[in-house]
């Protein structure tokens, strides 16, 4: 990635990035080194590292010497602008002060959340329990179906009449369906009920394999005539294959419970 320096557009962009990372720099470790001083204000290495990571979204070890120098130049411009006498006066501007406060609170909140999650990692028991709970909620069947989608109930009823008279479902779908599957004879392939809108899924579940709906089914997309071609039992995924997703779910629930507790115990007034 090439970093350009000097244009007006780049200056605006770097100021926006700097605003987003300024508060984060306050949490820099004590081992940071001063890499440059601008108008008596030191730029330390921790601030530069944060700026680089946020500016180009790239691991520090992958940053080339040329990119690093260009980013130091950008950061120098930020310090040049922010250390002017006029900039110091801007700190008293209510809007600027509010933005600085919001950035600080946002960074501290993010750091507090990350600390909580690091100190409360999901246990194997919690992961197993969450997995079992999700398995119970997951659909146990999949269906293979075709449909003919039309704009009105009357048009759907006419399709059903033609099917009852012996018309071929796939040919009718190619001729009359307005849905994208029409060209393939209305084929929807295999799907789980939760992948379809509820009226459609409910209608498919009630059918026998090889049967079609005798009454039109209305959804937000129009009116459907549906044929269920086949069905099969769906085996749940193994815990190993969904461990990351399940772990994230446990983390979210633990953090939400923590946040709810903080809200209950907060001392705040309107």
mmCIF file of N, CA and C in Angstrom, residues 124-188:
data_model
loop_
_atom_site.group_PDB
_atom_site.id
_atom_site.type_symbol
_atom_site.label_atom_id
_atom_site.label_comp_id
_atom_site.label_asym_id
_atom_site.label_seq_id
_atom_site.Cartn_x
_atom_site.Cartn_y
_atom_site.Cartn_z
ATOM 1 N N UNK A 124 -15.538 -24.361 28.939
ATOM 2 C CA UNK A 124 -16.003 -25.460 28.087
ATOM 3 C C UNK A 124 -17.452 -25.825 28.417
ATOM 4 N N UNK A 125 -17.786 -25.742 29.704
ATOM 5 C CA UNK A 125 -19.165 -26.056 30.114
ATOM 6 C C UNK A 125 -20.147 -25.058 29.509
ATOM 7 N N UNK A 126 -19.788 -23.775 29.510
ATOM 8 C CA UNK A 126 -20.666 -22.748 28.940
ATOM 9 C C UNK A 126 -20.804 -22.925 27.431
ATOM 10 N N UNK A 127 -19.711 -23.238 26.767
ATOM 11 C CA UNK A 127 -19.742 -23.441 25.312
ATOM 12 C C UNK A 127 -20.610 -24.648 24.968
ATOM 13 N N UNK A 128 -20.447 -25.743 25.712
ATOM 14 C CA UNK A 128 -21.240 -26.945 25.462
ATOM 15 C C UNK A 128 -22.724 -26.680 25.691
ATOM 16 N N UNK A 129 -23.046 -25.957 26.758
ATOM 17 C CA UNK A 129 -24.448 -25.650 27.062
ATOM 18 C C UNK A 129 -25.066 -24.773 25.973
ATOM 19 N N UNK A 130 -24.319 -23.795 25.499
ATOM 20 C CA UNK A 130 -24.822 -22.914 24.438
ATOM 21 C C UNK A 130 -25.024 -23.691 23.145
ATOM 22 N N UNK A 131 -24.098 -24.573 22.837
ATOM 23 C CA UNK A 131 -24.213 -25.403 21.638
ATOM 24 C C UNK A 131 -25.477 -26.257 21.698
ATOM 25 N N UNK A 132 -25.701 -26.899 22.835
ATOM 26 C CA UNK A 132 -26.881 -27.755 22.976
ATOM 27 C C UNK A 132 -28.174 -26.953 22.877
ATOM 28 N N UNK A 133 -28.159 -25.736 23.419
ATOM 29 C CA UNK A 133 -29.346 -24.872 23.343
ATOM 30 C C UNK A 133 -29.630 -24.480 21.895
ATOM 31 N N UNK A 134 -28.568 -24.175 21.141
ATOM 32 C CA UNK A 134 -28.764 -23.795 19.747
ATOM 33 C C UNK A 134 -29.211 -24.973 18.896
ATOM 34 N N UNK A 135 -28.704 -26.146 19.208
ATOM 35 C CA UNK A 135 -29.122 -27.341 18.469
ATOM 36 C C UNK A 135 -30.613 -27.590 18.652
ATOM 37 N N UNK A 136 -31.111 -27.380 19.867
ATOM 38 C CA UNK A 136 -32.535 -27.585 20.127
ATOM 39 C C UNK A 136 -33.407 -26.620 19.328
ATOM 40 N N UNK A 137 -32.890 -25.428 19.084
ATOM 41 C CA UNK A 137 -33.663 -24.416 18.357
ATOM 42 C C UNK A 137 -33.544 -24.555 16.847
ATOM 43 N N UNK A 138 -32.541 -25.301 16.391
ATOM 44 C CA UNK A 138 -32.279 -25.405 14.957
ATOM 45 C C UNK A 138 -33.326 -26.289 14.276
ATOM 46 N N UNK A 139 -33.671 -26.013 13.018
ATOM 47 C CA UNK A 139 -34.617 -26.864 12.282
ATOM 48 C C UNK A 139 -34.078 -28.293 12.173
ATOM 49 N N UNK A 140 -34.978 -29.243 12.205
ATOM 50 C CA UNK A 140 -34.580 -30.650 12.120
ATOM 51 C C UNK A 140 -34.801 -31.236 10.731
ATOM 52 N N UNK A 141 -35.431 -30.463 9.845
ATOM 53 C CA UNK A 141 -35.697 -30.951 8.496
ATOM 54 C C UNK A 141 -35.286 -29.936 7.448
ATOM 55 N N UNK A 142 -34.959 -30.444 6.280
ATOM 56 C CA UNK A 142 -34.754 -29.618 5.100
ATOM 57 C C UNK A 142 -35.739 -30.081 4.029
ATOM 58 N N UNK A 143 -36.070 -29.155 3.137
ATOM 59 C CA UNK A 143 -37.016 -29.469 2.080
ATOM 60 C C UNK A 143 -36.442 -29.099 0.721
ATOM 61 N N UNK A 144 -36.884 -29.838 -0.289
ATOM 62 C CA UNK A 144 -36.561 -29.495 -1.678
ATOM 63 C C UNK A 144 -37.882 -29.155 -2.345
ATOM 64 N N UNK A 145 -37.966 -27.955 -2.903
ATOM 65 C CA UNK A 145 -39.256 -27.507 -3.420
ATOM 66 C C UNK A 145 -39.104 -26.679 -4.690
ATOM 67 N N UNK A 146 -40.220 -26.533 -5.375
ATOM 68 C CA UNK A 146 -40.351 -25.612 -6.510
ATOM 69 C C UNK A 146 -41.521 -24.693 -6.222
ATOM 70 N N UNK A 147 -41.532 -23.537 -6.863
ATOM 71 C CA UNK A 147 -42.692 -22.660 -6.698
ATOM 72 C C UNK A 147 -42.949 -21.873 -7.968
ATOM 73 N N UNK A 148 -44.173 -21.429 -8.067
ATOM 74 C CA UNK A 148 -44.580 -20.526 -9.149
ATOM 75 C C UNK A 148 -45.062 -19.251 -8.478
ATOM 76 N N UNK A 149 -44.396 -18.161 -8.761
ATOM 77 C CA UNK A 149 -44.714 -16.880 -8.136
ATOM 78 C C UNK A 149 -45.442 -15.987 -9.133
ATOM 79 N N UNK A 150 -46.620 -15.516 -8.738
ATOM 80 C CA UNK A 150 -47.408 -14.613 -9.580
ATOM 81 C C UNK A 150 -47.859 -13.410 -8.747
ATOM 82 N N UNK A 151 -48.400 -12.406 -9.403
ATOM 83 C CA UNK A 151 -48.704 -11.154 -8.726
ATOM 84 C C UNK A 151 -50.030 -11.137 -7.988
ATOM 85 N N UNK A 152 -51.002 -11.945 -8.426
ATOM 86 C CA UNK A 152 -52.331 -11.877 -7.815
ATOM 87 C C UNK A 152 -52.812 -13.244 -7.356
ATOM 88 N N UNK A 153 -53.769 -13.219 -6.450
ATOM 89 C CA UNK A 153 -54.367 -14.456 -5.965
ATOM 90 C C UNK A 153 -55.103 -15.175 -7.091
ATOM 91 N N UNK A 154 -55.777 -14.403 -7.932
ATOM 92 C CA UNK A 154 -56.523 -14.998 -9.043
ATOM 93 C C UNK A 154 -55.592 -15.728 -9.997
ATOM 94 N N UNK A 155 -54.418 -15.130 -10.259
ATOM 95 C CA UNK A 155 -53.455 -15.773 -11.157
ATOM 96 C C UNK A 155 -52.937 -17.068 -10.543
ATOM 97 N N UNK A 156 -52.736 -17.067 -9.226
ATOM 98 C CA UNK A 156 -52.270 -18.280 -8.545
ATOM 99 C C UNK A 156 -53.341 -19.367 -8.587
ATOM 100 N N UNK A 157 -54.604 -18.981 -8.417
ATOM 101 C CA UNK A 157 -55.694 -19.945 -8.477
ATOM 102 C C UNK A 157 -55.813 -20.551 -9.867
ATOM 103 N N UNK A 158 -55.545 -19.758 -10.884
ATOM 104 C CA UNK A 158 -55.579 -20.262 -12.256
ATOM 105 C C UNK A 158 -54.465 -21.280 -12.487
ATOM 106 N N UNK A 159 -53.307 -21.028 -11.894
ATOM 107 C CA UNK A 159 -52.195 -21.982 -11.994
ATOM 108 C C UNK A 159 -52.595 -23.311 -11.358
ATOM 109 N N UNK A 160 -53.241 -23.249 -10.183
ATOM 110 C CA UNK A 160 -53.659 -24.464 -9.492
ATOM 111 C C UNK A 160 -54.670 -25.249 -10.338
ATOM 112 N N UNK A 161 -55.577 -24.544 -11.000
ATOM 113 C CA UNK A 161 -56.554 -25.207 -11.876
ATOM 114 C C UNK A 161 -55.862 -25.953 -13.006
ATOM 115 N N UNK A 162 -54.837 -25.324 -13.568
ATOM 116 C CA UNK A 162 -54.111 -25.961 -14.666
ATOM 117 C C UNK A 162 -53.339 -27.185 -14.182
ATOM 118 N N UNK A 163 -52.791 -27.103 -12.952
ATOM 119 C CA UNK A 163 -52.101 -28.263 -12.390
ATOM 120 C C UNK A 163 -53.080 -29.407 -12.154
ATOM 121 N N UNK A 164 -54.260 -29.084 -11.655
ATOM 122 C CA UNK A 164 -55.273 -30.110 -11.408
ATOM 123 C C UNK A 164 -55.737 -30.757 -12.701
ATOM 124 N N UNK A 165 -55.611 -29.993 -13.804
ATOM 125 C CA UNK A 165 -56.012 -30.518 -15.109
ATOM 126 C C UNK A 165 -54.891 -31.318 -15.766
ATOM 127 N N UNK A 166 -53.747 -31.419 -15.057
ATOM 128 C CA UNK A 166 -52.664 -32.250 -15.576
ATOM 129 C C UNK A 166 -51.472 -31.500 -16.128
ATOM 130 N N UNK A 167 -51.441 -30.191 -15.990
ATOM 131 C CA UNK A 167 -50.306 -29.420 -16.501
ATOM 132 C C UNK A 167 -49.029 -29.763 -15.732
ATOM 133 N N UNK A 168 -47.899 -29.625 -16.415
ATOM 134 C CA UNK A 168 -46.606 -29.906 -15.793
ATOM 135 C C UNK A 168 -46.147 -28.707 -14.971
ATOM 136 N N UNK A 169 -45.784 -28.967 -13.710
ATOM 137 C CA UNK A 169 -45.413 -27.874 -12.787
ATOM 138 C C UNK A 169 -44.216 -27.081 -13.320
ATOM 139 N N UNK A 170 -43.194 -27.781 -13.773
ATOM 140 C CA UNK A 170 -41.986 -27.091 -14.221
ATOM 141 C C UNK A 170 -42.258 -26.220 -15.444
ATOM 142 N N UNK A 171 -43.053 -26.713 -16.360
ATOM 143 C CA UNK A 171 -43.366 -25.938 -17.563
ATOM 144 C C UNK A 171 -44.200 -24.711 -17.223
ATOM 145 N N UNK A 172 -45.135 -24.873 -16.279
ATOM 146 C CA UNK A 172 -45.937 -23.727 -15.850
ATOM 147 C C UNK A 172 -45.055 -22.675 -15.179
ATOM 148 N N UNK A 173 -44.088 -23.142 -14.400
ATOM 149 C CA UNK A 173 -43.183 -22.207 -13.734
ATOM 150 C C UNK A 173 -42.387 -21.405 -14.755
ATOM 151 N N UNK A 174 -41.882 -22.079 -15.767
ATOM 152 C CA UNK A 174 -41.118 -21.386 -16.807
ATOM 153 C C UNK A 174 -41.990 -20.372 -17.547
ATOM 154 N N UNK A 175 -43.260 -20.708 -17.709
ATOM 155 C CA UNK A 175 -44.170 -19.856 -18.485
ATOM 156 C C UNK A 175 -44.738 -18.695 -17.668
ATOM 157 N N UNK A 176 -45.064 -18.953 -16.396
ATOM 158 C CA UNK A 176 -45.843 -17.972 -15.648
ATOM 159 C C UNK A 176 -45.132 -17.326 -14.447
ATOM 160 N N UNK A 177 -44.123 -17.983 -13.887
ATOM 161 C CA UNK A 177 -43.525 -17.465 -12.651
ATOM 162 C C UNK A 177 -42.752 -16.176 -12.899
ATOM 163 N N UNK A 178 -42.945 -15.219 -12.008
ATOM 164 C CA UNK A 178 -42.223 -13.941 -12.092
ATOM 165 C C UNK A 178 -40.948 -13.952 -11.247
ATOM 166 N N UNK A 179 -40.735 -15.016 -10.498
ATOM 167 C CA UNK A 179 -39.547 -15.106 -9.651
ATOM 168 C C UNK A 179 -38.322 -15.534 -10.432
ATOM 169 N N UNK A 180 -37.128 -15.292 -9.893
ATOM 170 C CA UNK A 180 -35.889 -15.650 -10.586
ATOM 171 C C UNK A 180 -35.730 -17.142 -10.813
ATOM 172 N N UNK A 181 -36.403 -17.969 -10.003
ATOM 173 C CA UNK A 181 -36.296 -19.419 -10.171
ATOM 174 C C UNK A 181 -37.178 -19.929 -11.304
ATOM 175 N N UNK A 182 -38.011 -19.077 -11.859
ATOM 176 C CA UNK A 182 -38.933 -19.500 -12.902
ATOM 177 C C UNK A 182 -38.246 -20.127 -14.094
ATOM 178 N N UNK A 183 -37.129 -19.553 -14.496
ATOM 179 C CA UNK A 183 -36.411 -20.064 -15.664
ATOM 180 C C UNK A 183 -35.919 -21.491 -15.457
ATOM 181 N N UNK A 184 -35.745 -21.894 -14.192
ATOM 182 C CA UNK A 184 -35.306 -23.252 -13.878
ATOM 183 C C UNK A 184 -36.470 -24.124 -13.408
ATOM 184 N N UNK A 185 -37.649 -23.790 -13.883
ATOM 185 C CA UNK A 185 -38.814 -24.578 -13.508
ATOM 186 C C UNK A 185 -39.255 -24.363 -12.080
ATOM 187 N N UNK A 186 -38.884 -23.201 -11.516
ATOM 188 C CA UNK A 186 -39.276 -22.874 -10.142
ATOM 189 C C UNK A 186 -38.433 -23.559 -9.092
ATOM 190 N N UNK A 187 -37.316 -24.169 -9.480
ATOM 191 C CA UNK A 187 -36.495 -24.954 -8.552
ATOM 192 C C UNK A 187 -35.832 -24.068 -7.501
ATOM 193 N N UNK A 188 -36.067 -24.377 -6.222
ATOM 194 C CA UNK A 188 -35.464 -23.655 -5.101
ATOM 195 C C UNK A 188 -34.371 -24.456 -4.419
#
